[in-house]
mmCIF file of C-alpha atoms in Angstrom:
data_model
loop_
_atom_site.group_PDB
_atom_site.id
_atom_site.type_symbol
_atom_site.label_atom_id
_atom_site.label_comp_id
_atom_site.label_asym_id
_atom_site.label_seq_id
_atom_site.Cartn_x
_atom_site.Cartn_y
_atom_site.Cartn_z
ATOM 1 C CA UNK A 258 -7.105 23.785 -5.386
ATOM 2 C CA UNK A 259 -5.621 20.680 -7.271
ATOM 3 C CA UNK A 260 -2.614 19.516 -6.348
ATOM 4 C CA UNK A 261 -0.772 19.037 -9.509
ATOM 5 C CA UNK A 262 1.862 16.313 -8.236
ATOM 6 C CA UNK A 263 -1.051 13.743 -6.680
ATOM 7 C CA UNK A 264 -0.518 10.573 -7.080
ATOM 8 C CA UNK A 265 -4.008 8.825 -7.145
ATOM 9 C CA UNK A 266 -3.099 5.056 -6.992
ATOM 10 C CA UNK A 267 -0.236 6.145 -4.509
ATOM 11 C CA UNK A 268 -2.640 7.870 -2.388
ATOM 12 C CA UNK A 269 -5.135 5.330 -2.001
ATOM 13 C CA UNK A 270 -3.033 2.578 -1.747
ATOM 14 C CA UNK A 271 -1.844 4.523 1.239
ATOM 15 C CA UNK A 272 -5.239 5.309 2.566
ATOM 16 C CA UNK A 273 -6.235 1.672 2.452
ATOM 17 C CA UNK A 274 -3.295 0.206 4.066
ATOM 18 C CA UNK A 275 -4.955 2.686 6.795
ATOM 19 C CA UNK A 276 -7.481 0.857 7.485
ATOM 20 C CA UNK A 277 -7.927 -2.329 9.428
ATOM 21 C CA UNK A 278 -9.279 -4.273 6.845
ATOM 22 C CA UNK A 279 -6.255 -2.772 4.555
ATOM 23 C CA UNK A 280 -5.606 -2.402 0.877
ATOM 24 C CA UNK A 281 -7.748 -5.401 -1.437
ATOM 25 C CA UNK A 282 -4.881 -5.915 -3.721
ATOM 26 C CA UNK A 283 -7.587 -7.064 -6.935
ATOM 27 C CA UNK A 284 -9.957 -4.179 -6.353
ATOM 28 C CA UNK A 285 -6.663 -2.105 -6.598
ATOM 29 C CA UNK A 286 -5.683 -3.720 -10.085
ATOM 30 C CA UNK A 287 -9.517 -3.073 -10.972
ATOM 31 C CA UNK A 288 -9.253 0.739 -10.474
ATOM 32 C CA UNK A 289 -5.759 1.163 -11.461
ATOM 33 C CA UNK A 290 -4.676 -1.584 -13.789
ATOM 34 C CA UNK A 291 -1.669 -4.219 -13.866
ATOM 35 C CA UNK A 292 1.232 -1.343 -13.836
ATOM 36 C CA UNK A 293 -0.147 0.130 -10.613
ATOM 37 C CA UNK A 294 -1.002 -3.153 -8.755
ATOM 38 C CA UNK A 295 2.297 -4.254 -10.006
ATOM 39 C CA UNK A 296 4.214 -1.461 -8.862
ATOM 40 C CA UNK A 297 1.905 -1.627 -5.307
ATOM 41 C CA UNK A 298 2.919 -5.193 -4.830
ATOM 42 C CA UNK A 299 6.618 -5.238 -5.325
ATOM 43 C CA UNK A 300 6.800 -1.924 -3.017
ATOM 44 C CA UNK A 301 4.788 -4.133 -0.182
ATOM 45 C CA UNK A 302 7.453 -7.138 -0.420
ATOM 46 C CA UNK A 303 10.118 -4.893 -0.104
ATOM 47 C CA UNK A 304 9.004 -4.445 3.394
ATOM 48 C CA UNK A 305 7.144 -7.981 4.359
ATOM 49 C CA UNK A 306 10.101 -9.293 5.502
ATOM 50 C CA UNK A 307 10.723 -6.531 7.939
ATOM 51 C CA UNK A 308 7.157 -7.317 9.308
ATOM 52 C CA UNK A 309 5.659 -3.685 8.498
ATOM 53 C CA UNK A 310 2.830 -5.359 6.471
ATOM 54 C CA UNK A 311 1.198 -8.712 6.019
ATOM 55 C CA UNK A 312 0.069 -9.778 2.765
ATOM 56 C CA UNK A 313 -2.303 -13.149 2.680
ATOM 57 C CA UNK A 314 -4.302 -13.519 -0.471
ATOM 58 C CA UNK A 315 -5.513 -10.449 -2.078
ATOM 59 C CA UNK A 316 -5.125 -8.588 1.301
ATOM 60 C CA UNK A 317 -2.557 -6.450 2.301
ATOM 61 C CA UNK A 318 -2.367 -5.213 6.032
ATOM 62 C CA UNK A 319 0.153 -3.198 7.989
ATOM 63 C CA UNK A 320 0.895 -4.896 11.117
ATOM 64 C CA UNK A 321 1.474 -3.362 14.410
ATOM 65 C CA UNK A 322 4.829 -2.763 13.480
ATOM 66 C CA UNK A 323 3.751 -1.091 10.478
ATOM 67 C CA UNK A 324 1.691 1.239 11.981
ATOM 68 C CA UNK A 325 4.725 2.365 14.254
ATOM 69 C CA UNK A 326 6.446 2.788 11.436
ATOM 70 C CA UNK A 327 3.962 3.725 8.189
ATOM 71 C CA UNK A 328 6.245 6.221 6.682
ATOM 72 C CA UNK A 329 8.384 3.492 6.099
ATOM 73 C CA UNK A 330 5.866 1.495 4.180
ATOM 74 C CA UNK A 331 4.532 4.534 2.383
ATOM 75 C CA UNK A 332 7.396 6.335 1.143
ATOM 76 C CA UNK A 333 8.263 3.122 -1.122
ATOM 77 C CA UNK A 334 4.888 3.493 -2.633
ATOM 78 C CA UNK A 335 5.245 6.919 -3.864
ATOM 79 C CA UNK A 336 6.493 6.879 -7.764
#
């Protein structure tokens, strides 16, 4: 079954922040294009200054903070 309100870029964008190494933010434009990344990017800054990710380069990372608190992060990445 196919769920009919998936949000690809959403979704991976939340499975890579995931991981340790985190979410390449130029393999994300690749795959998604400019509006996604965009989109991706603003959502992540939202929260950098509350220390729930780290963004250096074209890397984005949660930090330990984040991971305590990942729904916060991931909720402003839904559309």
């Amino acid at each position: 079954m196919v769920d009919a309100e998936a949000d690809p870029p959403s979704e991976a964008a939340m499975l890579a922040l995931r991981l340790d190494s985190g979410l390449d933010l130029e393999r994300y434009a690749a795959r998604f294009g400019g509006t996604a990344a965009t989109r991706v990017r603003s959502a992540l800054r939202e929260v950098e200054p509350a220390h729930l990710v780290e963004i250096t380069g074209r890397h984005a990372r949660l930090t330990a903070r984040g991971r305590l608190l990942a729904s916060e992060v991931f909720v402003r990445l839904l559309p």
